[in-house]
Short mmCIF file of C-alpha atoms and ligand atoms in Angstrom, two decimals:
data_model
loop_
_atom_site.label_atom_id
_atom_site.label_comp_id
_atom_site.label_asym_id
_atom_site.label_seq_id
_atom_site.Cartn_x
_atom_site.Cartn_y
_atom_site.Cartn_z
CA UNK A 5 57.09 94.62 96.30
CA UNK A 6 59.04 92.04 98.07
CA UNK A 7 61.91 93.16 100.19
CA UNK A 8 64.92 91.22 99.33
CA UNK A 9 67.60 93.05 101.82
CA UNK A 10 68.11 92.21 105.09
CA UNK A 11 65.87 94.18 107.75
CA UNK A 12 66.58 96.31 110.95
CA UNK A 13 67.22 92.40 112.77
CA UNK A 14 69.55 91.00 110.70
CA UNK A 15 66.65 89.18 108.56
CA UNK A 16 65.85 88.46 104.91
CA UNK A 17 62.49 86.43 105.57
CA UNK A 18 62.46 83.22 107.58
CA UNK A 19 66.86 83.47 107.25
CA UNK A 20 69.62 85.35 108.87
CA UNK A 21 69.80 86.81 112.63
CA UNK A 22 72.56 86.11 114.73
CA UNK A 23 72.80 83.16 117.17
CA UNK A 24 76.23 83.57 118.58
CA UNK A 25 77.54 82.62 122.07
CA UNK A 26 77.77 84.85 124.93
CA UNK A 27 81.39 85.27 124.36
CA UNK A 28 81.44 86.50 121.13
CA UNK A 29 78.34 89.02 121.60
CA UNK A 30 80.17 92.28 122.20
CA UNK A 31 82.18 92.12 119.13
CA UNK A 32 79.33 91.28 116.87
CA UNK A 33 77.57 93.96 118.11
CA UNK A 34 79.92 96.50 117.72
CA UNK A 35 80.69 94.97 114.24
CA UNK A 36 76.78 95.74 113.99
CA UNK A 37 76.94 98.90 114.99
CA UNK A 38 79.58 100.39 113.12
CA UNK A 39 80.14 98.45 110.05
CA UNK A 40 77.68 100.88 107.66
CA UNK A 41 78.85 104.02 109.25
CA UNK A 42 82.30 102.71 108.44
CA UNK A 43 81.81 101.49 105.16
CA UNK A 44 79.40 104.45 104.08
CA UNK A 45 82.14 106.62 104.96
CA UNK A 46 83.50 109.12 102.38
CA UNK A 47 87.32 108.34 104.19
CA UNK A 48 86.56 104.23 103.77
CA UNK A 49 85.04 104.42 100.30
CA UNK A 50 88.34 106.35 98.77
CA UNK A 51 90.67 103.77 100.13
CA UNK A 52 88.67 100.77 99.27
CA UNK A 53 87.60 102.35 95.59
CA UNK A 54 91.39 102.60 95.11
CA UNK A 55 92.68 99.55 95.89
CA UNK A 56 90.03 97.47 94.12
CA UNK A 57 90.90 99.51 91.01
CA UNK A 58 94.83 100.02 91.74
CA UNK A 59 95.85 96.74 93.37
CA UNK A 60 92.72 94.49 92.75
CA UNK A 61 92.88 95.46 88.86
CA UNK A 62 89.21 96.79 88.69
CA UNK A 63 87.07 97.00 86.87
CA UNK A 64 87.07 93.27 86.12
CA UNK A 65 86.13 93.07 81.93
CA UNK A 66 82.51 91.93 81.05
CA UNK A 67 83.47 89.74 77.99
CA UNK A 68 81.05 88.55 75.22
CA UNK A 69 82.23 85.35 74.98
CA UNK A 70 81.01 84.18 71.06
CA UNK A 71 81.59 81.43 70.27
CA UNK A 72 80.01 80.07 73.78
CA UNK A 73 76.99 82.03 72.82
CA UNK A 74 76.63 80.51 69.24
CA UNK A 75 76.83 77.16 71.11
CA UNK A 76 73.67 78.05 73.42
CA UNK A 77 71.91 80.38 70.82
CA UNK A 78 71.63 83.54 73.00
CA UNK A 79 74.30 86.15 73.81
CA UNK A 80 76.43 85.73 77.04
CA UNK A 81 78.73 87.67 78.52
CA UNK A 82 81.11 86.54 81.30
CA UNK A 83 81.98 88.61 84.15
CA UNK A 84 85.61 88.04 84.87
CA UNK A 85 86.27 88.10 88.30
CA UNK A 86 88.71 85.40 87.77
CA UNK A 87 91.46 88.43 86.46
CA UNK A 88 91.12 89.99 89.58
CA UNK A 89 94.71 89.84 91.17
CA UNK A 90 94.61 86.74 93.26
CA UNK A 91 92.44 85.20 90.87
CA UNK A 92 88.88 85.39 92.27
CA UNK A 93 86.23 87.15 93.48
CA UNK A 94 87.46 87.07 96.97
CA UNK A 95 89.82 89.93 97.50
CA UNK A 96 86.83 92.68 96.81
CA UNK A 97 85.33 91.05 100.33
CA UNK A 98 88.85 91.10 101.85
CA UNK A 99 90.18 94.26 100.96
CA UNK A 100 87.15 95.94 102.39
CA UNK A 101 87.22 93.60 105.53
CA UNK A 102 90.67 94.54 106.36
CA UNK A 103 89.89 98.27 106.19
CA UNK A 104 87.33 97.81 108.63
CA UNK A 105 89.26 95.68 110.34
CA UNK A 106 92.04 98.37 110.91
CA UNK A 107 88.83 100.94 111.98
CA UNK A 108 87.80 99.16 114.17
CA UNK A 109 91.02 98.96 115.87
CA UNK A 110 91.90 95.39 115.59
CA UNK A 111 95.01 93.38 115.47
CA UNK A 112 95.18 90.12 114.30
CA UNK A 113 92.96 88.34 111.44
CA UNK A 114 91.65 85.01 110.98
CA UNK A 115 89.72 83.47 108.61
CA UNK A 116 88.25 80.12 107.32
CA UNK A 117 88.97 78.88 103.45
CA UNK A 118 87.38 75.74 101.15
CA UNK A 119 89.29 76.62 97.85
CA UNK A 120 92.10 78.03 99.19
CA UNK A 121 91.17 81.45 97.15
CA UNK A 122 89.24 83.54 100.37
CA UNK A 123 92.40 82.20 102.53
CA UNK A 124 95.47 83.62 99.94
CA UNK A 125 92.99 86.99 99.53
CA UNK A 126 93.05 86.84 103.29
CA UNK A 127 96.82 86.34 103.56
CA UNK A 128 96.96 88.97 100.37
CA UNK A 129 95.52 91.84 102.41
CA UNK A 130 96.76 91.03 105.51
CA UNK A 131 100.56 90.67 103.86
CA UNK A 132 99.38 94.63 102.37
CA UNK A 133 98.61 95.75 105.49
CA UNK A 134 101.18 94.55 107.70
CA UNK A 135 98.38 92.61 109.91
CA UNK A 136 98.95 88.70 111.42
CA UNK A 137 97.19 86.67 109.71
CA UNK A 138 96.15 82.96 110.63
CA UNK A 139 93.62 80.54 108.26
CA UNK A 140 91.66 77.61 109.04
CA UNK A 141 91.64 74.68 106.65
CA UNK A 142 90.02 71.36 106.29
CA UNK A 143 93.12 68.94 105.72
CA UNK A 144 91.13 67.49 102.83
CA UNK A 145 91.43 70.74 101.25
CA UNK A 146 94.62 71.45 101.97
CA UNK A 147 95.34 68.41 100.02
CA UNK A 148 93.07 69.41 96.76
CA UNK A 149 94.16 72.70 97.46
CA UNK A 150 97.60 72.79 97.91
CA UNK A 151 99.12 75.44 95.58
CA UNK A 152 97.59 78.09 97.73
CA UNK A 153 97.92 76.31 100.67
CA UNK A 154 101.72 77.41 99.63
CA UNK A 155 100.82 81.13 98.90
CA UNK A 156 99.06 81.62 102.07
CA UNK A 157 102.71 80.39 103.55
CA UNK A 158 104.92 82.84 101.22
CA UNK A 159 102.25 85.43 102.23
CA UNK A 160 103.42 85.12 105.59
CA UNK A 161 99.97 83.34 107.07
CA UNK A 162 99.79 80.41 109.13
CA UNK A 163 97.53 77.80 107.91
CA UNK A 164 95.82 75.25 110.49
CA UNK A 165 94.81 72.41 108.63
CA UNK A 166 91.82 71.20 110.58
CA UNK A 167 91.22 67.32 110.90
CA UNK A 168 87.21 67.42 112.46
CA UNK A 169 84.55 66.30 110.78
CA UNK A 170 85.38 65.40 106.91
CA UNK A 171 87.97 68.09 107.19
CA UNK A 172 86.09 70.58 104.57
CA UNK A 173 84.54 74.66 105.13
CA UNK A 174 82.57 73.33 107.29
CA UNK A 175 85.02 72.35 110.15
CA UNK A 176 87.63 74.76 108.79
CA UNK A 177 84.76 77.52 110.01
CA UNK A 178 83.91 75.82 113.29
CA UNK A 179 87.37 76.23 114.04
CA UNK A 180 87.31 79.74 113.04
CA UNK A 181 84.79 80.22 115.34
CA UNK A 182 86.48 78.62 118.25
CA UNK A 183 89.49 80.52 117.81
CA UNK A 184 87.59 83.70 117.67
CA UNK A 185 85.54 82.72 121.11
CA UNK A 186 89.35 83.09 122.65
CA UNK A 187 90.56 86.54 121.29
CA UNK A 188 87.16 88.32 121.02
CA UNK A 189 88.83 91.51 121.72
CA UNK A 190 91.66 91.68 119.19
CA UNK A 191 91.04 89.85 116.57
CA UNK A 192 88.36 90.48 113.29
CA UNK A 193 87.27 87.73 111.60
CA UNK A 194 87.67 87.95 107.75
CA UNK A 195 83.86 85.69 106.78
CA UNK A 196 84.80 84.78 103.16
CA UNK A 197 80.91 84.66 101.93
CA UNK A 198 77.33 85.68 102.88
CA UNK A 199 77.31 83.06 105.86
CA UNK A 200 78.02 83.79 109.46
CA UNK A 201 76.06 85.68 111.98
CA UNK A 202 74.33 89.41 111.21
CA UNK A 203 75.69 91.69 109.88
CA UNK A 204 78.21 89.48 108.21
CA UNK A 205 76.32 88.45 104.96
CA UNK A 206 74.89 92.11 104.78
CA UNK A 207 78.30 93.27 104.95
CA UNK A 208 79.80 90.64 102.19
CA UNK A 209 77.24 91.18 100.06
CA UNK A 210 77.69 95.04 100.04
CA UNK A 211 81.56 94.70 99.29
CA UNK A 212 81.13 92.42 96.32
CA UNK A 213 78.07 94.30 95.06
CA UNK A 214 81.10 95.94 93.29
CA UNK A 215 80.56 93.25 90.25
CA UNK A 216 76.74 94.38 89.85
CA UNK A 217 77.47 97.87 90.06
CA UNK A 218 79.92 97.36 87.17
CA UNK A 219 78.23 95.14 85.43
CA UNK A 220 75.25 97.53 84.51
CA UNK A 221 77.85 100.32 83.44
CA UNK A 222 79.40 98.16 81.11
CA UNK A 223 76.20 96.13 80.04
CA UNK A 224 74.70 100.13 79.11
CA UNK A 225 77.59 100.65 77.07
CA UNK A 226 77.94 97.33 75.34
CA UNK A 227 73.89 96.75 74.84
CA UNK A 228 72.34 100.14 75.28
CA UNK A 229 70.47 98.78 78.61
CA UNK A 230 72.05 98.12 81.74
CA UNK A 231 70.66 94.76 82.34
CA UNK A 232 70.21 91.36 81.43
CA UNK A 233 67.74 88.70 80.94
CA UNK A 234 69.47 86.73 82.94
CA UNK A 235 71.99 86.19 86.04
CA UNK A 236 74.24 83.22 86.67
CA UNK A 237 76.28 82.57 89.37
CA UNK A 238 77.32 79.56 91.26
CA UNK A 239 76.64 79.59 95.30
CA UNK A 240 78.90 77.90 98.09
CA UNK A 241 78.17 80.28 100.35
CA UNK A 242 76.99 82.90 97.98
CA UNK A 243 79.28 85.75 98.05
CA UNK A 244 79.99 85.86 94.21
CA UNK A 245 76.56 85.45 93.53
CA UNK A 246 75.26 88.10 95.88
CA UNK A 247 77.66 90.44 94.51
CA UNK A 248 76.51 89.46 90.79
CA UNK A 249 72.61 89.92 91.68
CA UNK A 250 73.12 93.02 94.56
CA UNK A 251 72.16 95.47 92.36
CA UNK A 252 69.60 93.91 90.46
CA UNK A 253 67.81 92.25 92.88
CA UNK A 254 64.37 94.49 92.97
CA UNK A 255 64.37 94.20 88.93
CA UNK A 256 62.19 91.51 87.58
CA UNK A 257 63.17 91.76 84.17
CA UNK A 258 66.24 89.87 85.69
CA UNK A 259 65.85 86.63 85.66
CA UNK A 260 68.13 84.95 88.51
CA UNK A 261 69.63 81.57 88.39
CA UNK A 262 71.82 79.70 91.16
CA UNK A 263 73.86 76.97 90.49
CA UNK A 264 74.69 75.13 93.83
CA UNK A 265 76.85 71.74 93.82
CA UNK A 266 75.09 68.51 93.10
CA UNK A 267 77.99 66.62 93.96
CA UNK A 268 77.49 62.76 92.29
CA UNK A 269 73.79 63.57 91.95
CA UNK A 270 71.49 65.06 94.62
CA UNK A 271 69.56 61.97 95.68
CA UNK A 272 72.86 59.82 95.86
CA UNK A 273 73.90 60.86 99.42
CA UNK A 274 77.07 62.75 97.82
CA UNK A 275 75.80 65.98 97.08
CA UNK A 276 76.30 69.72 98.59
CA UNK A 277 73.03 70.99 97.37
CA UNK A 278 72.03 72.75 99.92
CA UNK A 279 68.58 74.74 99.37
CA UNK A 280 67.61 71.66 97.73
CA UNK A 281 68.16 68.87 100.33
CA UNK A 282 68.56 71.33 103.08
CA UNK A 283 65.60 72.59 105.99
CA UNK A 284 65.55 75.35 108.35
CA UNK A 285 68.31 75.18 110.92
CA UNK A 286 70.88 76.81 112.84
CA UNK A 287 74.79 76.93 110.82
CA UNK A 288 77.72 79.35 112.19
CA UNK A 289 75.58 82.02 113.69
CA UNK A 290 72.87 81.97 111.28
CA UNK A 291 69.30 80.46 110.51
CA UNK A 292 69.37 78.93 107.46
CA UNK A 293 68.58 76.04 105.05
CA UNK A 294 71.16 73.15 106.75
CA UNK A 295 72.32 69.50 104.87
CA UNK A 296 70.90 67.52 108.73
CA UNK A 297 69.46 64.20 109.88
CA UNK A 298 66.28 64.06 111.20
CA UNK A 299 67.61 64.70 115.02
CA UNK A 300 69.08 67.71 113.53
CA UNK A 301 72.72 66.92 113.14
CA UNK A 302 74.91 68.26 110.27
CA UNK A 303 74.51 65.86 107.55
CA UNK A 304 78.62 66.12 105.80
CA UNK A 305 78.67 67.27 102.44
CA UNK A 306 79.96 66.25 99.28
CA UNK A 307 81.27 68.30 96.02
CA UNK A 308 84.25 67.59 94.07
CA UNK A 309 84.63 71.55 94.54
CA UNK A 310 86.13 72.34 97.75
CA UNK A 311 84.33 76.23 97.38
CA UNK A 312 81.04 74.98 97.41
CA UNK A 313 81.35 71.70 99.55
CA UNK A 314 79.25 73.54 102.04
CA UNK A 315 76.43 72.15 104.34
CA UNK A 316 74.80 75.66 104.59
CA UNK A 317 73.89 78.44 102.49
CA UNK A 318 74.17 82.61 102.45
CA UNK A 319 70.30 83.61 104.07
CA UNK A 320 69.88 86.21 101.62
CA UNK A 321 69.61 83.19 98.77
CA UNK A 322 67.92 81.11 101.29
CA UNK A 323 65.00 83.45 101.62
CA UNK A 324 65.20 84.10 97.37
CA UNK A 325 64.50 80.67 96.63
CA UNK A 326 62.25 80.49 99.31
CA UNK A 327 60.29 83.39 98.18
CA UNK A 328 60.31 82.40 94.18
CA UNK A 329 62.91 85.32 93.47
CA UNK A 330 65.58 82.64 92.27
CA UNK A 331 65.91 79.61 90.50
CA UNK A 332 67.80 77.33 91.79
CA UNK A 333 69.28 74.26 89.54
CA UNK A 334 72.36 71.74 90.90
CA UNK A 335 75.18 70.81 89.00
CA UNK A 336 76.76 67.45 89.32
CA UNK A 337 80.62 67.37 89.31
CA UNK A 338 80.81 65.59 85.77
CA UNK A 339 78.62 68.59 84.35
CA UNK A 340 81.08 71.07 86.03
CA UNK A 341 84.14 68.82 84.69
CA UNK A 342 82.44 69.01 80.85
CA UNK A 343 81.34 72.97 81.18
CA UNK A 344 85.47 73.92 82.29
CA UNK A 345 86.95 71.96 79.27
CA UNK A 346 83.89 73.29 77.36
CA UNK A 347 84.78 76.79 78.11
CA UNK A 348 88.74 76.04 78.03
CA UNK A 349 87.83 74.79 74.37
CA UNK A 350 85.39 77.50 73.02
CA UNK A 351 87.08 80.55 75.06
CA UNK A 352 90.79 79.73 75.94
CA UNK A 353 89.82 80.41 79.29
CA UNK A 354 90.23 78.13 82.41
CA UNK A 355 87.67 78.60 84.94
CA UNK A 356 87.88 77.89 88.64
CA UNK A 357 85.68 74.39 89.27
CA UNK A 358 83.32 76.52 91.43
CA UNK A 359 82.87 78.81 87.83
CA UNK A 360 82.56 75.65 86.23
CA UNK A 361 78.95 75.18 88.28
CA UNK A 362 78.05 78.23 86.95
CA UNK A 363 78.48 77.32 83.02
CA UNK A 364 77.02 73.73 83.95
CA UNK A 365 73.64 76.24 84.29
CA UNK A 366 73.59 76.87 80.71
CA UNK A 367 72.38 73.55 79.30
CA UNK A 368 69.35 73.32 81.38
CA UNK A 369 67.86 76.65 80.69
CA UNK A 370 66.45 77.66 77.39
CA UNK A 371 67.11 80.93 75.92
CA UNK A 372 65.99 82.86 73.35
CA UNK A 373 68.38 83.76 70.40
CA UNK A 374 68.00 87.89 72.02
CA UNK A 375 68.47 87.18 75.36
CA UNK A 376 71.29 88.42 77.20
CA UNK A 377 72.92 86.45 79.77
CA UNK A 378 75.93 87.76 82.49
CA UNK A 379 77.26 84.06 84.16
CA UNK A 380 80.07 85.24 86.46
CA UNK A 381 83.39 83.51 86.31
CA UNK A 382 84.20 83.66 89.80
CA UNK A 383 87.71 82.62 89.91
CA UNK A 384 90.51 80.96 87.57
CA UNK A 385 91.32 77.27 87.28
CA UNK A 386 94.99 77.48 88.43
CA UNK A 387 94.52 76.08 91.49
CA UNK A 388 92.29 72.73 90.13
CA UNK A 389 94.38 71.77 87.08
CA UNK A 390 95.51 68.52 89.49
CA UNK A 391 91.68 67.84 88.98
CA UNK A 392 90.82 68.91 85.57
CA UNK A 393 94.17 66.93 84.21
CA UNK A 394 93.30 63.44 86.63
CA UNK A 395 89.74 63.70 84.46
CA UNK A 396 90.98 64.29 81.31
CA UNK A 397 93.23 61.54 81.56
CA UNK A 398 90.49 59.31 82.99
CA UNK A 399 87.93 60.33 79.19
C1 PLP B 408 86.48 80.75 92.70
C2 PLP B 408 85.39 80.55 93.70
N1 PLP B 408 84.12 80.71 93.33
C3 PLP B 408 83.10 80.54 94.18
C4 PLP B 408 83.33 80.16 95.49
C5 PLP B 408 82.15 79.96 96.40
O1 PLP B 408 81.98 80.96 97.34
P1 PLP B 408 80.82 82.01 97.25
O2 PLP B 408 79.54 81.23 97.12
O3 PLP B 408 80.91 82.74 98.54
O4 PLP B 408 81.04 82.89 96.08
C6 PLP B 408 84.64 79.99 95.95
C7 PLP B 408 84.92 79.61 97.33
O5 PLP B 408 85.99 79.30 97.73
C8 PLP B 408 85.70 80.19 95.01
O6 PLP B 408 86.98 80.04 95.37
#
């Protein structure tokens, strides 16, 4: 059977590893080196168990969402990660983060954000636990973004609004990593998805794996097995999706799907499709399908949703497509803008637009009337009405 995890060097297949600077070396390796004695700790897992299901609002519901499934003739469930307090998915990465932060002994916190939602569940914890707390963000997406550009302020965080590049994740993270190069010592930096250097997306991936674990209890008790057909989950980075397929990963009943950004269309030069249109290369510390030109530069992205307008992609769904595990399909942003109001309008629930990729799956797979379907809502709309209302007015 395949091996899907990552192995004793940081690897899933071809993808992962760590290619870091000098400067940063000790602190990855001692992130390395303690992170699963840490986390696999009886002391770590009573503090973080609590919170997620105390402060986080845990477990999130699994919700058969009928009249959605009449529409696509199969029966889907959503997994609502977007009721989490802070409205995503994001805060079950951070709240273990910061508890490892505070192990390991460190003082101040930074982090990158696209959305805005990783950078207010940054600000969140680090508000909690009385940490500083500073957030790189492309300036484009503090624009899109601005209503929790506002909370990370009330939080107490300061937010850099980073003007590189086409001011998205992508520079936001660069800058991350520069400021992190200069305070190796004291400072832990809060990755907000399965990207980043060994043992980061190992790590990520085992705090959100949270939503898979959950999702078989409840799938047991609402279907009398405790899986599905199928998995759907959009991928930026792929920290919702990870978390969404963790625990199913080595069942092949299962089938997995991955909805990654198509932007205006993949072969239009606007797209953030990244396993698609990307090849081997090297991204923030990690070896993985990269958006580049043919002498290897970064080729800028393009997705109308600032969580998945990402050049790179999570190694652990790098090697999965790679190795046939995962299908892969890209949503264009007009598919996302018709699957949110489609959802608003069947459901009475507003999905996040990075969600709204995931939904955008449904119409190109066929299902069977008795297939079951979990599609992960990853986070709420609140922070994208200024887009959803500029399109509706447009129709
Ligand atoms: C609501 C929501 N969903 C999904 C994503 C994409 O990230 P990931 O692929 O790590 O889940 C983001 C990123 O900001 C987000 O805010």
């Amino acid at each position: 059977m395949e091996n899907y995890q990552v192995n004793q060097d940081g690897f899933y297949g071809d993808f992962g590893g760590a290619y870091i600077p000098e400067i940063l070396y000790g602190c990855v390796e001692n992130l390395k080196n303690n992170y699963l004695k840490i986390i696999q700790s009886n002391n770590f897992k009573k503090e973080f168990e609590q919170l997620l299901h105390d402060y986080v609002g845990r477990p999130s519901p699994l919700y058969y969402a009928h009249r959605l499934s009449e529409k696509y003739g199969c029966r889907i469930y959503l997994k609502r990660e977007d009721l989490n307090h802070t409205g995503a998915h994001k805060i079950n990465n951070t709240i273990g983060q910061i508890l490892l932060a505070k192990r390991l002994g460190k003082k101040r916190i930074i982090a990158e954000t696209g959305a805005g939602q990783h950078g207010v569940a940054t600000a969140t914890v680090c508000a909690l636990m009385n940490m500083e707390c500073i957030v790189y963000m492309g300036k484009t997406d503090v624009e899109r973004q601005h209503i929790n550009v506002q909370k990370m302020q009330m939080l107490g965080a300061t937010v850099y609004p980073v003007t590189s590049g086409n001011m998205t994740l992508k520079d936001a993270t660069n800058e991350a990593i520069r400021d992190w190069c200069c305070h190796p010592s004291d400072t832990h930096y809060i990755i907000g998805s399965t990207v980043g250097p060994h043992p980061y997306p190992d790590l990520v991936a085992r705090l959100q794996s949270v939503i898979s674990e959950e999702i078989k209890k409840q799938l047991l008790e609402k279907e009398g097995r405790d899986y599905p057909d199928y998995l759907i989950a959009c991928v930026g980075g792929g920290s919702n999706a990870a978390g969404t397929i963790y625990h199913y990963l080595d069942n092949e009943n299962v089938k997995i799907v991955l909805a990654e950004a198509g932007g205006k269309g993949v072969d239009s030069g606007l797209s953030a499709a990244t396993i698609q249109l990307g090849k081997i290369g090297i991204i923030h510390g990690a070896r993985t399908l990269v958006m580049q030109n043919e002498d290897g530069q970064i080729e800028e992205p393009y997705s109308i949703s600032a969580g998945l307008d990402y050049p790179g992609i999570g190694p652990i769904h790098a090697n999965l497509s790679a190795v046939g595990r995962a299908q892969v399909l890209a949503i264009n942003d007009n598919e996302a803008l018709d699957s949110a109001f489609e959802l608003t309008r069947t459901e009475g629930i507003i999905p996040a637009l990075e969600s709204a990729h995931a939904l955008g799956a449904l119409r190109k797979i066929k299902f069977n009337p008795d297939d079951i379907v979990v599609l992960t809502i990853s986070g709420r709309g609140d922070k994208d009405m200024d887009t959803y209302i500029n399109y509706y007015h447009q129709k």
